[in-house]
Amino acid sequence: MTALVDIAGLDVAFPLRRSLFARPRLLRAVAGVDLAIGRGEVVGLVGESGSGKTTLARAVMRLVAPTAGQIRFDGIDITHRDRAAMRALRRRMQMIFQDPYSSLNPRLRVRDIIGEAYAIHGIGTPRDRRERAEAMLARVGLPADALDRFPHEFSGGQRQRIGIARALATGAEFVVADEPVSALDVSVQAQVLNLLQDLQQSLGLAMLFIAHDLGVVQHISDRIVVLYLGRVMEVAPSDVLYTQPRHPYTAALLGATPARLRGEIPSPLSPPSGCVFRTRCPYAIAPCASVVPRLIEVTPGHAKACIRDDVLRG
Amino acid sequence: MARVTVAVSPGLLLLHRLLRRRLAAAALLVLVAVLAGGLLAPWIVPYAPQRMDILHRLAAPSRLHWLGTDEFGRDVLTRIVYGARLSLLVGGLVMLVATGCGLLLGLLAGYVRRLDGVLMRVTDALMAFPDILLAIALMAALGPSLIDVVVALATVQTPRVARVVRGAVLVLRELQFVEAAEALGATDARVMRVHLLPNLISPLVVQATFIFAAAILTEAALSFLGAGVPPTVPSWGNMIAAAQLYMQQADWLILAPGIAILLTVLSLQVLGDGLRDALDPRLRRLMR
Amino acid sequence: MSDPAALITVDDLRTIFRTGEEVARAVDGVSFSLRAGETLALVGESGSGKSVTALSIMRLLPMPPAQIVGRRIVFADRGTEQDLLTLTERQMRRIRGRRIAMVFQEPMSSLNPLLTIGEQIAEGLRLHLGLSRAAAAERACELLARVNIPDPVRRSGEYPHRLSGGMRQRVMIAAALGCNPALLIADEPTTALDVTIQGQILELLRSLQQELCMAMLFVTHDLGVVSEVADRVAVMYAGRIVETGSRAEILSAPRHPYTKALLGSVPRRRSARRDPAARLPAIPGQVPSAAQLPPGCTFAPRCGLAIPACTAARPALQPIAGAHAVRCIRWRET
């Protein structure tokens, strides 16, 4: 199977300058991530804030430049493509944003927000762009008269639908959804999740679905990746991850460990040696501080980065 | 949809909100009057601005001369109205030039990271001089025509606009809709034109009214110091400068242009504050 | 509904916002009471009026546009009963922070970035308890230790921006508890935090509450959080309490269609195999605007069980059993 999106050894680091004279320190937001997403597959990406999940998403979309590794989209190496060269590919890969308020330009009418996708990629004539935008709105469950309104006239859930319409307007095959429902009320979350799932299935979309909430992710994902301090802790098919978590961090997120996690996520400027999770891990032993655990497959499709094979055996 | 909204143009809505504030409405009225006076000057004043009447030098306000006459027997009201013309012209031109240049510089500084350092150091340097000193220095270098006054004052005000615009751009570019446009493949020019510019209009309009006021004030100061438009041109600053000698005998000579400046500048400031409130309806945010 | 042992009794609270000609009924007749040592969770989505209720008790709403037209809020503290709505601002200030303390969702905006965290906590202690500078600083360190901030003496000299979100929230809790308040109002204190930190903060709040025998009004939108802290729950929708009862009653035997739908629409971890065709039970439509509340039952336009009678009159809160009550005329059929 050739993956639609293939990420290998991806590193994204930001230089952080404390003062004018200090040497800039590197903040490694994403560190050595391997991830493949097949056509029509939904991969969930879970992690706390500071885990690097949004940076990973932005790197995949090439909104930030990777420092190392490789990103391939449909076989094309896009790791170092410049903005102009990326433009043509952007038709095929799109993003849905977290904040329904700041993700829509308050000065544009809905028809221009959705129509921007057509304008940039020269799709259709200005006349039939309106019809196309109307059709997109219908797909996301909004009435045609929404076209001439401004974003502030809509509720959070409706705004998120507009954002989804914009992302799908160019007929993308791959969509990154960065916490698309976490800013919404519970009752509206369910509406939007159902919509995303409908669209994903009817259009055969590949998706990278990011969330901090395991409940939301499981509902929609085929496979789930658990990220901590920019590193993959565990990957497994959705059902397996929930029933048989093998990494202590996943288990903690699921509430499967008896004790609560100690402390907080360390600063990515000075990650712990060895396993980055060891400072909060209830199962940490001395070697955890020296050995960097590799992601090892425990059963086909299920991999974990933990040297303790004697705990959490399911 | 929970509520029915009638499509009203944003401009009308803004005017409505502005007029609901009594003070701002009064300020607007004063400014409209000043503007009308300036525009219609030749038709509404009873005398020609340069007409001298030596027999009636320094005449106190009377029915013939509502605001009295000056040392050459020229009608003060006439010269105030003509002065409004000049003040508004200078203020308006400076506002247009300064907001235009400031917008461009601020956009570039805020959006194109490489230019930020250079542009902001230049504006810092310009802003380090006191306004009036910089304006005098520029006038000395340029010459005493109307255009020179506008160029000098615009140079003084442009860095202010650039700062405000840059600040707003730095906030805007972090908003997700800018990132969304980039994800769609928008070019830099498109991001600036479609996504940044329309969102800069509110801060720019507010800033523009303050610049208008500052320009009128500085122009008057320049004229007063003899570094502005030629002394024969009726300008509020020139009038005050000339009136100094006769302050004891004819206080109306200094009061009339002084009050004209005060009213106009104050009205502009009040209007600016009103616009800021009208454009930033915090109440709504509170309700959310 | 009046409980003689109650610490605070909110009686028919109505808070409206006037903007121009529009009148928004943000809180529309809310009543509840709370005893010492008890936690009531006020649950609702945005626009339900839960935060406005909390801020009305604290009298922290900007007036105008806000206006409290409700009956009374009786605060029975240390043997004296006071109606918070009739107190002067001066009297209220003596209660606020000292007898009723509040913790907010976003700790960063409630902390002064220019003061060390020790100074911020000490400031309240000096103001309310008249402690000396040295005594206040010492007590601040004790409080920081009590909220499990490691190395409190060193930490008390740090500025808020150096702390993580979870640590800041601990500081806010320490500051709130400085004067041993009788009532703590916590407005979404864990919403801005990560899951693993949320648990820690909830545990902290619960243990502090038991230790100090405080009453706690816990405002949240998160039903998962409710199960961890609440003794009793009041579910709010569009400015009204639609169902109230014990935690068990609300979470396992809800009777109001809204409560049921809300519980149903939480994406839950399931052990069963994922069914690709499965849909989350969603509530159609959205929360009505407080300025245009529908007639009768405010949930009727979104309710699957609505009948014409639902929109005819405003349903009363009907007792089911014990403290369990529901504002629905069809609760027997749900």
Tab-separated table of C-alpha atoms in Angstrom, chain B residues 57-194:
chain	number	residue	atom	x	y	z
B	57	ARG	CA	-8.490	99.483	12.462
B	58	LEU	CA	-8.786	97.341	15.554
B	59	ALA	CA	-12.520	97.873	15.765
B	60	ALA	CA	-14.236	95.924	18.519
B	61	PRO	CA	-16.878	93.353	17.527
B	62	SER	CA	-19.942	95.143	16.224
B	63	ARG	CA	-22.898	94.519	13.988
B	64	LEU	CA	-20.805	95.326	10.918
B	65	HIS	CA	-17.833	93.242	12.007
B	66	TRP	CA	-19.099	90.400	14.218
B	67	LEU	CA	-15.632	89.506	15.393
B	68	GLY	CA	-14.119	92.961	14.994
B	69	THR	CA	-11.253	93.970	12.711
B	70	ASP	CA	-7.499	93.620	12.871
B	71	GLU	CA	-4.655	96.074	12.715
B	72	PHE	CA	-5.231	96.697	8.987
B	73	GLY	CA	-8.988	96.945	9.395
B	74	ARG	CA	-9.561	93.488	7.860
B	75	ASP	CA	-12.677	91.648	9.008
B	76	VAL	CA	-11.680	88.956	11.535
B	77	LEU	CA	-14.674	86.700	10.868
B	78	THR	CA	-13.844	86.643	7.176
B	79	ARG	CA	-10.257	85.712	7.882
B	80	ILE	CA	-11.311	83.020	10.382
B	81	VAL	CA	-13.548	81.428	7.772
B	82	TYR	CA	-10.803	81.590	5.140
B	83	GLY	CA	-8.383	80.284	7.757
B	84	ALA	CA	-10.656	77.290	8.240
B	85	ARG	CA	-10.174	76.607	4.571
B	86	LEU	CA	-6.446	76.446	4.963
B	87	SER	CA	-6.523	74.488	8.201
B	88	LEU	CA	-8.871	71.911	6.749
B	89	LEU	CA	-6.880	71.679	3.553
B	90	VAL	CA	-3.611	71.166	5.398
B	91	GLY	CA	-5.182	68.815	7.935
B	92	GLY	CA	-6.958	66.802	5.260
B	93	LEU	CA	-3.959	66.495	2.988
B	94	VAL	CA	-1.638	65.583	5.844
B	95	MET	CA	-4.163	62.994	6.999
B	96	LEU	CA	-4.384	61.434	3.541
B	97	VAL	CA	-0.656	61.421	2.890
B	98	ALA	CA	0.322	60.270	6.382
B	99	THR	CA	-2.269	57.487	6.609
B	100	GLY	CA	-1.432	56.331	3.088
B	101	CYS	CA	2.315	56.192	3.648
B	102	GLY	CA	1.937	54.927	7.205
B	103	LEU	CA	-0.396	52.148	6.067
B	104	LEU	CA	2.054	50.983	3.418
B	105	LEU	CA	5.060	51.088	5.741
B	106	GLY	CA	3.183	49.472	8.611
B	107	LEU	CA	1.857	46.666	6.390
B	108	LEU	CA	5.307	45.921	5.061
B	109	ALA	CA	6.933	46.092	8.482
B	110	GLY	CA	4.281	43.896	10.072
B	111	TYR	CA	3.964	41.294	7.351
B	112	VAL	CA	7.399	41.093	5.772
B	113	ARG	CA	9.651	40.134	8.663
B	114	ARG	CA	12.884	41.133	6.914
B	115	LEU	CA	11.807	44.751	6.571
B	116	ASP	CA	10.534	45.091	10.118
B	117	GLY	CA	13.828	45.958	11.797
B	118	VAL	CA	14.900	48.611	9.335
B	119	LEU	CA	11.528	50.310	8.993
B	120	MET	CA	10.870	50.422	12.687
B	121	ARG	CA	14.293	51.876	13.499
B	122	VAL	CA	13.669	54.652	10.973
B	123	THR	CA	10.282	55.445	12.486
B	124	ASP	CA	11.809	55.334	15.971
B	125	ALA	CA	14.412	57.848	14.873
B	126	LEU	CA	11.770	60.174	13.422
B	127	MET	CA	9.586	59.860	16.497
B	128	ALA	CA	12.497	60.672	18.785
B	129	PHE	CA	12.338	64.328	17.672
B	130	PRO	CA	9.685	66.576	19.172
B	131	ASP	CA	6.994	67.103	16.507
B	132	ILE	CA	7.398	70.822	16.233
B	133	LEU	CA	11.206	70.761	16.030
B	134	LEU	CA	11.141	68.184	13.272
B	135	ALA	CA	8.515	70.183	11.415
B	136	ILE	CA	10.547	73.411	11.719
B	137	ALA	CA	13.685	71.653	10.539
B	138	LEU	CA	11.843	70.220	7.542
B	139	MET	CA	10.306	73.609	6.732
B	140	ALA	CA	13.742	75.185	6.852
B	141	ALA	CA	14.939	72.628	4.340
B	142	LEU	CA	11.863	72.716	2.102
B	143	GLY	CA	10.593	76.274	1.902
B	144	PRO	CA	7.448	78.078	2.975
B	145	SER	CA	4.748	76.947	0.551
B	146	LEU	CA	1.546	75.105	1.361
B	147	ILE	CA	2.835	71.904	-0.217
B	148	ASP	CA	5.964	72.109	1.895
B	149	VAL	CA	3.896	72.426	5.046
B	150	VAL	CA	1.928	69.334	4.070
B	151	VAL	CA	5.084	67.364	3.304
B	152	ALA	CA	6.698	68.390	6.579
B	153	LEU	CA	3.650	67.554	8.703
B	154	ALA	CA	3.023	64.277	6.897
B	155	THR	CA	6.616	63.271	7.571
B	156	VAL	CA	6.051	63.958	11.240
B	157	GLN	CA	2.817	61.933	11.388
B	158	THR	CA	3.626	58.982	9.124
B	159	PRO	CA	5.699	57.068	11.725
B	160	ARG	CA	2.772	57.181	14.143
B	161	VAL	CA	0.445	55.577	11.623
B	162	ALA	CA	3.100	53.044	10.662
B	163	ARG	CA	3.440	52.008	14.308
B	164	VAL	CA	-0.273	51.565	14.814
B	165	VAL	CA	-0.680	49.625	11.561
B	166	ARG	CA	2.288	47.383	12.286
B	167	GLY	CA	0.926	46.593	15.729
B	168	ALA	CA	-2.460	45.689	14.268
B	169	VAL	CA	-0.866	43.555	11.539
B	170	LEU	CA	1.199	41.645	14.093
B	171	VAL	CA	-2.012	40.772	15.927
B	172	LEU	CA	-3.922	39.933	12.732
B	173	ARG	CA	-1.275	37.689	11.231
B	174	GLU	CA	-1.524	35.392	14.248
B	175	LEU	CA	-5.250	34.907	13.657
B	176	GLN	CA	-6.229	31.653	12.087
B	177	PHE	CA	-7.929	33.128	9.071
B	178	VAL	CA	-4.575	34.393	7.830
B	179	GLU	CA	-3.151	30.912	8.244
B	180	ALA	CA	-6.222	29.498	6.540
B	181	ALA	CA	-5.566	31.753	3.546
B	182	GLU	CA	-1.971	30.562	3.441
B	183	ALA	CA	-3.166	26.978	3.602
B	184	LEU	CA	-5.405	27.707	0.606
B	185	GLY	CA	-2.343	28.916	-1.272
B	186	ALA	CA	-2.927	32.671	-1.147
B	187	THR	CA	-0.028	34.885	-2.184
B	188	ASP	CA	1.405	37.510	0.170
B	189	ALA	CA	-0.191	40.254	-1.896
B	190	ARG	CA	-3.560	38.554	-1.586
B	191	VAL	CA	-3.243	38.043	2.151
B	192	MET	CA	-2.440	41.726	2.575
B	193	ARG	CA	-5.182	42.955	0.261
B	194	VAL	CA	-8.035	40.641	1.225
